[in-house]
């Protein structure tokens, strides 16, 4: 069985992702030249983007990971509250933090997380999201760097899951409705 048989539409191809990641990496390298850059990725969805983006960044930087979870909710909808399940190892004080995210959807996760990170006295906290779903936003948060705007649909691939599957698809796509139907 091939995962691709479950995909209805490809929204962002491998080639488009590769080109965009290269472009973002170049911009970030220029903008943070001479600075103490720390890339912070939120597991698990952002792991694929992080692995690609860090190799497109040509200046020295560090990486760190955290795990957050929302209280309650279902596979495709999240609730309003966020808790830190696994915290960063890095000390943020005086550093330039760039959050590397898979998708800015409702914005609830990062609207909660950014103020928590700011309390640790970094020099700056910015957001780099490979996907943006502005139609879904419930807060005023925006990405400082963003890859692709996608429509209000549940997407999988390039790190994004449905029920923990499809993260390893190398492109971003929409599932066939019967996959949810059970
Ligand atoms: P938020 O709604 O902006 O807080 O997004 C929180 C998280 O929900 C994202 O980091 C993703 O892990 C997940 N998420 C949001 N939209 C999708 C989607 O379309 N497919 C898979 N996961 C998603
Ligand atoms: Mg997820």
Short mmCIF file of N, CA and C and ligand atoms in Angstrom, two decimals:
data_model
loop_
_atom_site.label_atom_id
_atom_site.label_comp_id
_atom_site.label_asym_id
_atom_site.label_seq_id
_atom_site.Cartn_x
_atom_site.Cartn_y
_atom_site.Cartn_z
N UNK A 1 0.85 -1.21 0.00
CA UNK A 1 0.00 0.00 0.00
C UNK A 1 0.88 1.25 0.00
N UNK A 2 0.60 2.18 -0.87
CA UNK A 2 1.37 3.42 -0.97
C UNK A 2 0.53 4.56 -0.38
N UNK A 3 1.17 5.35 0.49
CA UNK A 3 0.49 6.50 1.11
C UNK A 3 -0.10 7.44 0.08
N UNK A 4 0.57 7.52 -1.07
CA UNK A 4 0.16 8.47 -2.11
C UNK A 4 -1.23 8.16 -2.65
N UNK A 5 -1.66 6.90 -2.50
CA UNK A 5 -3.00 6.54 -2.95
C UNK A 5 -4.08 7.23 -2.11
N UNK A 6 -3.71 7.70 -0.93
CA UNK A 6 -4.67 8.38 -0.05
C UNK A 6 -4.75 9.90 -0.30
N UNK A 7 -3.92 10.38 -1.20
CA UNK A 7 -3.86 11.83 -1.45
C UNK A 7 -4.79 12.22 -2.60
N UNK A 8 -5.62 13.22 -2.33
CA UNK A 8 -6.54 13.72 -3.35
C UNK A 8 -5.85 14.76 -4.25
N UNK A 9 -5.18 15.72 -3.60
CA UNK A 9 -4.52 16.80 -4.34
C UNK A 9 -3.16 17.11 -3.73
N UNK A 10 -2.19 17.37 -4.56
CA UNK A 10 -0.90 17.87 -4.09
C UNK A 10 -0.99 19.40 -4.09
N UNK A 11 -0.78 20.01 -2.91
CA UNK A 11 -0.86 21.47 -2.82
C UNK A 11 0.49 22.13 -3.04
N UNK A 12 1.54 21.51 -2.47
CA UNK A 12 2.90 22.05 -2.64
C UNK A 12 3.82 20.88 -2.98
N UNK A 13 4.47 20.96 -4.13
CA UNK A 13 5.32 19.85 -4.60
C UNK A 13 6.69 19.87 -3.93
N UNK A 14 7.40 18.77 -4.09
CA UNK A 14 8.78 18.68 -3.58
C UNK A 14 9.66 19.77 -4.16
N UNK A 15 9.51 20.03 -5.45
CA UNK A 15 10.33 21.05 -6.12
C UNK A 15 10.03 22.43 -5.55
N UNK A 16 8.75 22.72 -5.34
CA UNK A 16 8.37 24.02 -4.76
C UNK A 16 8.93 24.17 -3.35
N UNK A 17 8.86 23.10 -2.57
CA UNK A 17 9.38 23.14 -1.20
C UNK A 17 10.89 23.39 -1.21
N UNK A 18 11.58 22.68 -2.08
CA UNK A 18 13.04 22.80 -2.15
C UNK A 18 13.45 24.24 -2.48
N UNK A 19 12.79 24.81 -3.48
CA UNK A 19 13.12 26.18 -3.90
C UNK A 19 12.82 27.18 -2.79
N UNK A 20 11.68 27.01 -2.12
CA UNK A 20 11.28 27.95 -1.07
C UNK A 20 12.20 27.85 0.14
N UNK A 21 12.59 26.64 0.50
CA UNK A 21 13.49 26.47 1.65
C UNK A 21 14.84 27.14 1.36
N UNK A 22 15.32 27.00 0.13
CA UNK A 22 16.59 27.64 -0.25
C UNK A 22 16.48 29.16 -0.13
N UNK A 23 15.34 29.70 -0.58
CA UNK A 23 15.10 31.15 -0.53
C UNK A 23 15.03 31.64 0.93
N UNK A 24 14.28 30.90 1.76
CA UNK A 24 14.16 31.28 3.17
C UNK A 24 15.52 31.20 3.88
N UNK A 25 16.27 30.15 3.59
CA UNK A 25 17.59 29.97 4.21
C UNK A 25 18.53 31.12 3.85
N UNK A 26 18.46 31.56 2.61
CA UNK A 26 19.32 32.67 2.17
C UNK A 26 18.92 33.97 2.87
N UNK A 27 17.60 34.22 2.96
CA UNK A 27 17.13 35.44 3.65
C UNK A 27 17.53 35.44 5.11
N UNK A 28 17.32 34.31 5.77
CA UNK A 28 17.66 34.19 7.19
C UNK A 28 19.17 34.39 7.39
N UNK A 29 19.97 33.84 6.50
CA UNK A 29 21.43 33.97 6.61
C UNK A 29 21.86 35.43 6.49
N UNK A 30 21.20 36.17 5.61
CA UNK A 30 21.50 37.60 5.47
C UNK A 30 21.04 38.37 6.71
N UNK A 31 19.78 38.12 7.12
CA UNK A 31 19.18 38.90 8.21
C UNK A 31 19.87 38.66 9.55
N UNK A 32 20.40 37.47 9.77
CA UNK A 32 21.00 37.14 11.07
C UNK A 32 22.53 37.08 11.03
N UNK A 33 23.12 37.60 9.99
CA UNK A 33 24.59 37.56 9.87
C UNK A 33 25.21 38.25 11.09
N UNK A 34 26.18 37.61 11.72
CA UNK A 34 26.87 38.18 12.87
C UNK A 34 26.11 38.07 14.18
N UNK A 35 24.92 37.45 14.15
CA UNK A 35 24.09 37.31 15.36
C UNK A 35 24.16 35.88 15.91
N UNK A 36 23.73 35.75 17.17
CA UNK A 36 23.71 34.44 17.83
C UNK A 36 22.35 33.78 17.59
N UNK A 37 22.22 33.14 16.45
CA UNK A 37 20.93 32.58 16.00
C UNK A 37 20.66 31.20 16.60
N UNK A 38 19.46 31.06 17.18
CA UNK A 38 19.00 29.77 17.70
C UNK A 38 17.70 29.39 16.99
N UNK A 39 17.74 28.31 16.24
CA UNK A 39 16.52 27.80 15.59
C UNK A 39 15.80 26.89 16.56
N UNK A 40 14.54 27.19 16.82
CA UNK A 40 13.74 26.40 17.76
C UNK A 40 12.61 25.73 17.00
N UNK A 41 12.61 24.42 17.04
CA UNK A 41 11.59 23.68 16.31
C UNK A 41 10.63 23.00 17.27
N UNK A 42 9.38 22.99 16.88
CA UNK A 42 8.35 22.35 17.70
C UNK A 42 8.06 20.97 17.12
N UNK A 43 8.35 19.96 17.94
CA UNK A 43 8.13 18.58 17.51
C UNK A 43 6.64 18.25 17.55
N UNK A 44 6.15 17.30 16.70
CA UNK A 44 6.98 16.62 15.73
C UNK A 44 6.85 17.23 14.34
N UNK A 45 5.78 18.01 14.14
CA UNK A 45 5.44 18.45 12.78
C UNK A 45 6.53 19.21 12.06
N UNK A 46 7.34 19.98 12.80
CA UNK A 46 8.32 20.86 12.15
C UNK A 46 9.66 20.18 11.89
N UNK A 47 9.77 18.90 12.20
CA UNK A 47 11.08 18.25 12.13
C UNK A 47 11.62 18.17 10.71
N UNK A 48 10.75 17.96 9.74
CA UNK A 48 11.20 17.83 8.35
C UNK A 48 11.67 19.20 7.83
N UNK A 49 10.87 20.22 8.09
CA UNK A 49 11.22 21.58 7.68
C UNK A 49 12.52 22.02 8.37
N UNK A 50 12.64 21.75 9.66
CA UNK A 50 13.85 22.10 10.40
C UNK A 50 15.08 21.47 9.76
N UNK A 51 15.00 20.20 9.45
CA UNK A 51 16.15 19.48 8.89
C UNK A 51 16.57 20.08 7.55
N UNK A 52 15.60 20.50 6.76
CA UNK A 52 15.92 21.13 5.47
C UNK A 52 16.40 22.56 5.65
N UNK A 53 15.67 23.33 6.47
CA UNK A 53 16.00 24.76 6.62
C UNK A 53 17.39 24.96 7.22
N UNK A 54 17.74 24.19 8.23
CA UNK A 54 19.04 24.40 8.88
C UNK A 54 20.19 24.19 7.90
N UNK A 55 19.98 23.33 6.90
CA UNK A 55 21.04 23.11 5.91
C UNK A 55 21.04 24.16 4.82
N UNK A 56 19.98 24.96 4.76
CA UNK A 56 19.93 26.08 3.81
C UNK A 56 20.43 27.37 4.46
N UNK A 57 20.67 27.33 5.77
CA UNK A 57 21.23 28.48 6.49
C UNK A 57 22.75 28.35 6.42
N UNK A 58 23.41 29.42 5.96
CA UNK A 58 24.85 29.33 5.72
C UNK A 58 25.69 30.01 6.81
N UNK A 59 25.03 30.63 7.80
CA UNK A 59 25.75 31.24 8.92
C UNK A 59 25.75 30.26 10.10
N UNK A 60 26.67 30.42 11.06
CA UNK A 60 26.65 29.53 12.23
C UNK A 60 25.35 29.71 13.01
N UNK A 61 24.76 28.61 13.47
CA UNK A 61 23.56 28.71 14.31
C UNK A 61 23.46 27.46 15.17
N UNK A 62 22.63 27.55 16.21
CA UNK A 62 22.36 26.39 17.06
C UNK A 62 20.91 25.97 16.83
N UNK A 63 20.60 24.76 17.24
CA UNK A 63 19.22 24.29 17.14
C UNK A 63 18.76 23.74 18.48
N UNK A 64 17.46 23.81 18.70
CA UNK A 64 16.87 23.19 19.89
C UNK A 64 15.43 22.79 19.58
N UNK A 65 14.89 21.93 20.41
CA UNK A 65 13.56 21.38 20.15
C UNK A 65 12.68 21.48 21.38
N UNK A 66 11.40 21.64 21.16
CA UNK A 66 10.47 21.52 22.28
C UNK A 66 9.22 20.77 21.84
N UNK A 67 8.54 20.23 22.82
CA UNK A 67 7.28 19.53 22.55
C UNK A 67 6.19 20.27 23.31
N UNK A 68 5.16 20.66 22.60
CA UNK A 68 4.01 21.29 23.25
C UNK A 68 2.77 20.48 22.92
N UNK A 69 1.77 20.60 23.74
CA UNK A 69 0.52 19.94 23.39
C UNK A 69 -0.63 20.83 23.80
N UNK A 70 -1.71 20.70 23.04
CA UNK A 70 -2.90 21.45 23.41
C UNK A 70 -3.77 20.53 24.25
N UNK A 71 -4.47 21.11 25.18
CA UNK A 71 -5.36 20.32 26.04
C UNK A 71 -6.59 19.93 25.25
N UNK A 72 -6.92 18.66 25.23
CA UNK A 72 -8.15 18.21 24.58
C UNK A 72 -8.09 18.34 23.07
N UNK A 73 -9.25 18.42 22.46
CA UNK A 73 -9.30 18.54 21.00
C UNK A 73 -9.31 17.18 20.33
N UNK A 74 -9.41 17.21 19.01
CA UNK A 74 -9.45 15.97 18.24
C UNK A 74 -8.24 15.93 17.32
N UNK A 75 -8.22 15.03 16.38
CA UNK A 75 -7.11 14.92 15.44
C UNK A 75 -6.96 16.14 14.53
N UNK A 76 -8.06 16.78 14.21
CA UNK A 76 -7.99 17.86 13.24
C UNK A 76 -8.33 19.23 13.82
N UNK A 77 -8.73 19.31 15.07
CA UNK A 77 -9.06 20.61 15.68
C UNK A 77 -8.34 20.68 17.02
N UNK A 78 -7.84 21.86 17.37
CA UNK A 78 -7.19 21.98 18.66
C UNK A 78 -7.95 22.96 19.55
N UNK A 79 -7.72 22.82 20.86
CA UNK A 79 -8.38 23.71 21.81
C UNK A 79 -7.48 24.91 22.08
N UNK A 80 -7.86 25.76 23.00
CA UNK A 80 -7.15 27.01 23.21
C UNK A 80 -5.89 26.96 24.04
N UNK A 81 -5.67 25.93 24.82
CA UNK A 81 -4.58 25.95 25.79
C UNK A 81 -3.39 25.12 25.35
N UNK A 82 -2.20 25.60 25.72
CA UNK A 82 -0.98 24.95 25.31
C UNK A 82 -0.12 24.66 26.54
N UNK A 83 0.43 23.46 26.62
CA UNK A 83 1.37 23.19 27.71
C UNK A 83 2.69 22.68 27.15
N UNK A 84 3.78 22.99 27.86
CA UNK A 84 5.10 22.52 27.44
C UNK A 84 5.30 21.11 27.98
N UNK A 85 5.45 20.16 27.07
CA UNK A 85 5.65 18.76 27.44
C UNK A 85 7.14 18.47 27.57
N UNK A 86 7.94 19.03 26.65
CA UNK A 86 9.40 18.92 26.72
C UNK A 86 9.95 20.31 26.44
N UNK A 87 10.68 20.85 27.42
CA UNK A 87 11.17 22.23 27.28
C UNK A 87 12.50 22.26 26.52
N UNK A 88 12.89 23.46 26.14
CA UNK A 88 14.19 23.67 25.48
C UNK A 88 15.31 23.38 26.46
N UNK A 89 16.48 23.00 25.94
CA UNK A 89 17.68 22.87 26.76
C UNK A 89 18.43 24.20 26.81
N UNK A 90 18.31 24.98 25.74
CA UNK A 90 19.11 26.20 25.58
C UNK A 90 18.66 27.33 26.50
N UNK A 91 19.63 28.15 26.92
CA UNK A 91 19.39 29.40 27.62
C UNK A 91 19.13 30.46 26.53
N UNK A 92 18.03 31.16 26.61
CA UNK A 92 17.66 32.09 25.54
C UNK A 92 18.19 33.50 25.74
N UNK A 93 18.73 33.81 26.90
CA UNK A 93 19.00 35.21 27.20
C UNK A 93 20.03 35.82 26.24
N UNK A 94 19.63 36.95 25.66
CA UNK A 94 20.49 37.69 24.73
C UNK A 94 20.58 37.09 23.34
N UNK A 95 19.83 36.03 23.07
CA UNK A 95 19.96 35.35 21.77
C UNK A 95 18.82 35.72 20.82
N UNK A 96 19.04 35.40 19.56
CA UNK A 96 18.02 35.64 18.53
C UNK A 96 17.32 34.31 18.29
N UNK A 97 16.08 34.22 18.73
CA UNK A 97 15.32 32.98 18.61
C UNK A 97 14.46 33.03 17.35
N UNK A 98 14.58 32.00 16.53
CA UNK A 98 13.71 31.88 15.37
C UNK A 98 12.95 30.56 15.49
N UNK A 99 11.65 30.67 15.69
CA UNK A 99 10.80 29.49 15.81
C UNK A 99 10.52 28.94 14.42
N UNK A 100 10.82 27.67 14.24
CA UNK A 100 10.63 27.01 12.95
C UNK A 100 9.38 26.14 13.06
N UNK A 101 8.33 26.51 12.34
CA UNK A 101 7.03 25.82 12.48
C UNK A 101 6.56 25.19 11.17
N UNK A 102 5.79 24.15 11.29
CA UNK A 102 5.23 23.50 10.12
C UNK A 102 4.10 24.33 9.51
N UNK A 103 3.14 24.73 10.35
CA UNK A 103 2.01 25.50 9.81
C UNK A 103 1.49 26.47 10.87
N UNK A 104 1.23 27.68 10.44
CA UNK A 104 0.54 28.64 11.27
C UNK A 104 -0.94 28.53 10.91
N UNK A 105 -1.68 27.90 11.79
CA UNK A 105 -3.08 27.58 11.51
C UNK A 105 -3.96 28.57 12.28
N UNK A 106 -4.54 28.17 13.41
CA UNK A 106 -5.32 29.14 14.20
C UNK A 106 -4.40 30.18 14.83
N UNK A 107 -3.13 29.81 15.04
CA UNK A 107 -2.18 30.71 15.68
C UNK A 107 -2.17 30.59 17.19
N UNK A 108 -3.04 29.73 17.73
CA UNK A 108 -3.18 29.60 19.17
C UNK A 108 -1.89 29.09 19.82
N UNK A 109 -1.25 28.11 19.21
CA UNK A 109 -0.02 27.54 19.78
C UNK A 109 1.04 28.63 19.96
N UNK A 110 1.34 29.34 18.88
CA UNK A 110 2.42 30.32 18.96
C UNK A 110 2.02 31.57 19.73
N UNK A 111 0.75 31.92 19.74
CA UNK A 111 0.31 33.06 20.55
C UNK A 111 0.53 32.80 22.03
N UNK A 112 0.47 31.53 22.42
CA UNK A 112 0.76 31.15 23.80
C UNK A 112 2.25 31.03 24.05
N UNK A 113 2.94 30.46 23.08
CA UNK A 113 4.35 30.13 23.26
C UNK A 113 5.28 31.34 23.19
N UNK A 114 5.03 32.25 22.27
CA UNK A 114 5.94 33.39 22.09
C UNK A 114 6.10 34.20 23.39
N UNK A 115 5.02 34.56 24.07
CA UNK A 115 5.19 35.30 25.34
C UNK A 115 5.96 34.50 26.40
N UNK A 116 5.76 33.18 26.41
CA UNK A 116 6.50 32.34 27.37
C UNK A 116 8.00 32.40 27.08
N UNK A 117 8.37 32.38 25.81
CA UNK A 117 9.79 32.44 25.44
C UNK A 117 10.36 33.84 25.68
N UNK A 118 9.55 34.87 25.45
CA UNK A 118 10.02 36.25 25.67
C UNK A 118 10.38 36.50 27.13
N UNK A 119 9.71 35.81 28.03
CA UNK A 119 10.00 35.97 29.46
C UNK A 119 11.41 35.51 29.83
N UNK A 120 12.04 34.77 28.92
CA UNK A 120 13.40 34.27 29.18
C UNK A 120 14.47 35.23 28.64
N UNK A 121 14.07 36.44 28.30
CA UNK A 121 14.96 37.53 27.88
C UNK A 121 15.83 37.25 26.66
N UNK A 122 15.25 36.69 25.60
CA UNK A 122 16.01 36.63 24.35
C UNK A 122 16.09 38.04 23.76
N UNK A 123 17.01 38.25 22.83
CA UNK A 123 17.09 39.54 22.16
C UNK A 123 15.90 39.72 21.21
N UNK A 124 15.50 38.62 20.55
CA UNK A 124 14.36 38.67 19.64
C UNK A 124 13.73 37.29 19.53
N UNK A 125 12.44 37.28 19.21
CA UNK A 125 11.74 36.02 18.92
C UNK A 125 10.97 36.23 17.62
N UNK A 126 11.31 35.47 16.60
CA UNK A 126 10.59 35.57 15.33
C UNK A 126 10.10 34.19 14.90
N UNK A 127 9.24 34.19 13.89
CA UNK A 127 8.59 32.95 13.45
C UNK A 127 8.86 32.69 11.98
N UNK A 128 9.24 31.47 11.68
CA UNK A 128 9.39 31.02 10.29
C UNK A 128 8.49 29.80 10.11
N UNK A 129 7.44 29.94 9.31
CA UNK A 129 6.50 28.83 9.09
C UNK A 129 6.49 28.47 7.61
N UNK A 130 6.63 27.20 7.31
CA UNK A 130 6.64 26.81 5.89
C UNK A 130 5.24 26.93 5.28
N UNK A 131 4.19 26.72 6.12
CA UNK A 131 2.82 26.87 5.61
C UNK A 131 2.06 27.88 6.46
N UNK A 132 1.13 28.57 5.81
CA UNK A 132 0.31 29.56 6.50
C UNK A 132 -1.13 29.40 6.04
N UNK A 133 -2.04 29.28 7.01
CA UNK A 133 -3.47 29.19 6.70
C UNK A 133 -4.17 30.40 7.30
N UNK A 134 -4.04 31.57 6.70
CA UNK A 134 -4.58 32.80 7.30
C UNK A 134 -6.10 32.76 7.53
N UNK A 135 -6.82 32.00 6.71
CA UNK A 135 -8.27 31.93 6.85
C UNK A 135 -8.70 31.32 8.19
N UNK A 136 -7.80 30.57 8.81
CA UNK A 136 -8.13 29.87 10.06
C UNK A 136 -7.75 30.66 11.31
N UNK A 137 -7.07 31.79 11.14
CA UNK A 137 -6.47 32.48 12.28
C UNK A 137 -7.49 32.95 13.31
N UNK A 138 -7.18 32.69 14.60
CA UNK A 138 -8.02 33.16 15.70
C UNK A 138 -7.31 34.24 16.50
N UNK A 139 -6.05 34.50 16.18
CA UNK A 139 -5.27 35.52 16.88
C UNK A 139 -4.60 36.42 15.84
N UNK A 140 -3.93 37.48 16.31
CA UNK A 140 -3.35 38.44 15.37
C UNK A 140 -1.93 38.06 14.93
N UNK A 141 -1.47 36.88 15.34
CA UNK A 141 -0.08 36.50 15.06
C UNK A 141 0.19 36.30 13.56
N UNK A 142 1.39 36.69 13.12
CA UNK A 142 1.79 36.47 11.73
C UNK A 142 3.20 35.88 11.71
N UNK A 143 3.58 35.28 10.59
CA UNK A 143 4.92 34.72 10.45
C UNK A 143 5.85 35.79 9.87
N UNK A 144 7.05 35.91 10.44
CA UNK A 144 8.04 36.84 9.92
C UNK A 144 8.61 36.31 8.61
N UNK A 145 8.71 35.00 8.51
CA UNK A 145 9.13 34.33 7.28
C UNK A 145 8.09 33.26 7.01
N UNK A 146 7.58 33.23 5.78
CA UNK A 146 6.62 32.16 5.52
C UNK A 146 6.81 31.60 4.12
N UNK A 147 6.50 30.32 4.03
CA UNK A 147 6.69 29.63 2.76
C UNK A 147 5.50 29.80 1.85
N UNK A 148 4.44 29.04 2.09
CA UNK A 148 3.29 29.01 1.21
C UNK A 148 2.00 29.26 1.97
N UNK A 149 1.13 30.05 1.34
CA UNK A 149 -0.22 30.19 1.87
C UNK A 149 -1.04 29.02 1.33
N UNK A 150 -1.74 28.34 2.25
CA UNK A 150 -2.59 27.22 1.82
C UNK A 150 -4.03 27.51 2.23
N UNK A 151 -4.99 26.93 1.49
CA UNK A 151 -6.40 27.17 1.81
C UNK A 151 -6.81 26.49 3.11
N UNK A 152 -8.02 26.78 3.55
CA UNK A 152 -8.57 26.20 4.77
C UNK A 152 -8.92 24.74 4.54
N UNK A 153 -7.89 23.89 4.54
CA UNK A 153 -8.08 22.45 4.40
C UNK A 153 -7.09 21.76 5.31
N UNK A 154 -7.41 20.55 5.75
CA UNK A 154 -6.46 19.80 6.57
C UNK A 154 -5.45 19.15 5.64
N UNK A 155 -4.18 19.49 5.85
CA UNK A 155 -3.14 19.02 4.94
C UNK A 155 -2.19 18.06 5.65
N UNK A 156 -1.54 17.21 4.87
CA UNK A 156 -0.56 16.26 5.42
C UNK A 156 0.71 16.28 4.57
N UNK A 157 1.76 15.70 5.13
CA UNK A 157 3.03 15.59 4.43
C UNK A 157 4.02 16.66 4.87
N UNK A 158 5.30 16.47 4.52
CA UNK A 158 6.38 17.38 4.90
C UNK A 158 6.34 17.65 6.41
N UNK A 159 6.12 16.58 7.17
CA UNK A 159 6.10 16.66 8.63
C UNK A 159 4.71 16.66 9.24
N UNK A 160 3.73 17.08 8.47
CA UNK A 160 2.36 17.18 9.01
C UNK A 160 1.65 15.83 8.96
N UNK A 161 0.91 15.53 10.02
CA UNK A 161 0.30 14.21 10.14
C UNK A 161 -1.21 14.24 10.13
N UNK A 162 -1.78 13.09 9.81
CA UNK A 162 -3.15 12.78 10.20
C UNK A 162 -3.05 11.51 11.01
N UNK A 163 -3.42 11.57 12.29
CA UNK A 163 -3.34 10.41 13.17
C UNK A 163 -1.93 9.80 13.16
N UNK A 164 -0.93 10.68 13.21
CA UNK A 164 0.50 10.31 13.25
C UNK A 164 1.05 9.70 11.95
N UNK A 165 0.22 9.64 10.93
CA UNK A 165 0.70 9.10 9.64
C UNK A 165 0.91 10.24 8.63
N UNK A 166 1.56 9.90 7.54
CA UNK A 166 1.78 10.77 6.38
C UNK A 166 2.87 11.84 6.59
N UNK A 167 3.53 11.85 7.77
CA UNK A 167 4.57 12.86 8.00
C UNK A 167 5.71 12.70 6.99
N UNK A 168 5.94 11.48 6.54
CA UNK A 168 7.07 11.19 5.66
C UNK A 168 6.78 11.37 4.18
N UNK A 169 5.60 11.90 3.84
CA UNK A 169 5.37 12.27 2.44
C UNK A 169 6.28 13.46 2.12
N UNK A 170 6.96 13.46 1.00
CA UNK A 170 7.89 14.56 0.71
C UNK A 170 7.23 15.82 0.14
N UNK A 171 5.90 15.80 0.00
CA UNK A 171 5.17 16.98 -0.50
C UNK A 171 4.00 17.26 0.46
N UNK A 172 3.28 18.36 0.23
CA UNK A 172 2.11 18.69 1.05
C UNK A 172 0.86 18.44 0.23
N UNK A 173 -0.06 17.68 0.80
CA UNK A 173 -1.26 17.35 0.05
C UNK A 173 -2.50 17.28 0.93
N UNK A 174 -3.63 17.12 0.26
CA UNK A 174 -4.91 16.97 0.96
C UNK A 174 -5.35 15.52 0.83
N UNK A 175 -5.82 14.95 1.93
CA UNK A 175 -6.26 13.55 1.91
C UNK A 175 -7.61 13.40 1.23
N UNK A 176 -7.83 12.23 0.67
CA UNK A 176 -9.16 11.90 0.15
C UNK A 176 -10.14 11.83 1.32
N UNK A 177 -11.37 12.30 1.14
CA UNK A 177 -12.35 12.32 2.24
C UNK A 177 -12.57 10.94 2.86
N UNK A 178 -12.52 9.88 2.06
CA UNK A 178 -12.78 8.53 2.61
C UNK A 178 -11.71 8.10 3.63
N UNK A 179 -10.55 8.75 3.62
CA UNK A 179 -9.52 8.42 4.60
C UNK A 179 -9.97 8.82 6.01
N UNK A 180 -10.71 9.93 6.11
CA UNK A 180 -11.26 10.36 7.40
C UNK A 180 -12.51 9.56 7.77
N UNK A 181 -13.24 9.16 6.74
CA UNK A 181 -14.55 8.54 6.94
C UNK A 181 -14.54 7.26 7.74
N UNK A 182 -13.45 6.47 7.69
CA UNK A 182 -13.32 5.22 8.43
C UNK A 182 -14.15 4.09 7.85
P1 LIG B 1 -2.30 26.29 15.51
O1 LIG B 1 -3.76 26.06 15.24
O2 LIG B 1 -1.76 27.46 14.69
O3 LIG B 1 -2.04 26.45 16.97
O4 LIG B 1 -1.54 24.99 14.99
C1 LIG B 1 -1.08 24.04 15.88
C2 LIG B 1 -0.56 22.79 15.21
O5 LIG B 1 -1.65 22.09 14.67
C3 LIG B 1 0.42 22.95 14.06
O6 LIG B 1 1.74 23.19 14.46
C4 LIG B 1 0.27 21.56 13.42
O7 LIG B 1 1.09 20.61 14.10
C5 LIG B 1 -1.19 21.24 13.65
N1 LIG B 1 -1.94 21.51 12.41
C6 LIG B 1 -2.60 22.62 12.06
N2 LIG B 1 -3.15 22.50 10.84
C7 LIG B 1 -2.81 21.26 10.41
C8 LIG B 1 -3.06 20.52 9.19
O8 LIG B 1 -3.70 20.98 8.23
N3 LIG B 1 -2.55 19.26 9.13
C9 LIG B 1 -1.82 18.70 10.14
N4 LIG B 1 -1.56 19.35 11.29
C10 LIG B 1 -2.04 20.62 11.41
MG1 LIG B 2 0.07 17.62 14.60
#
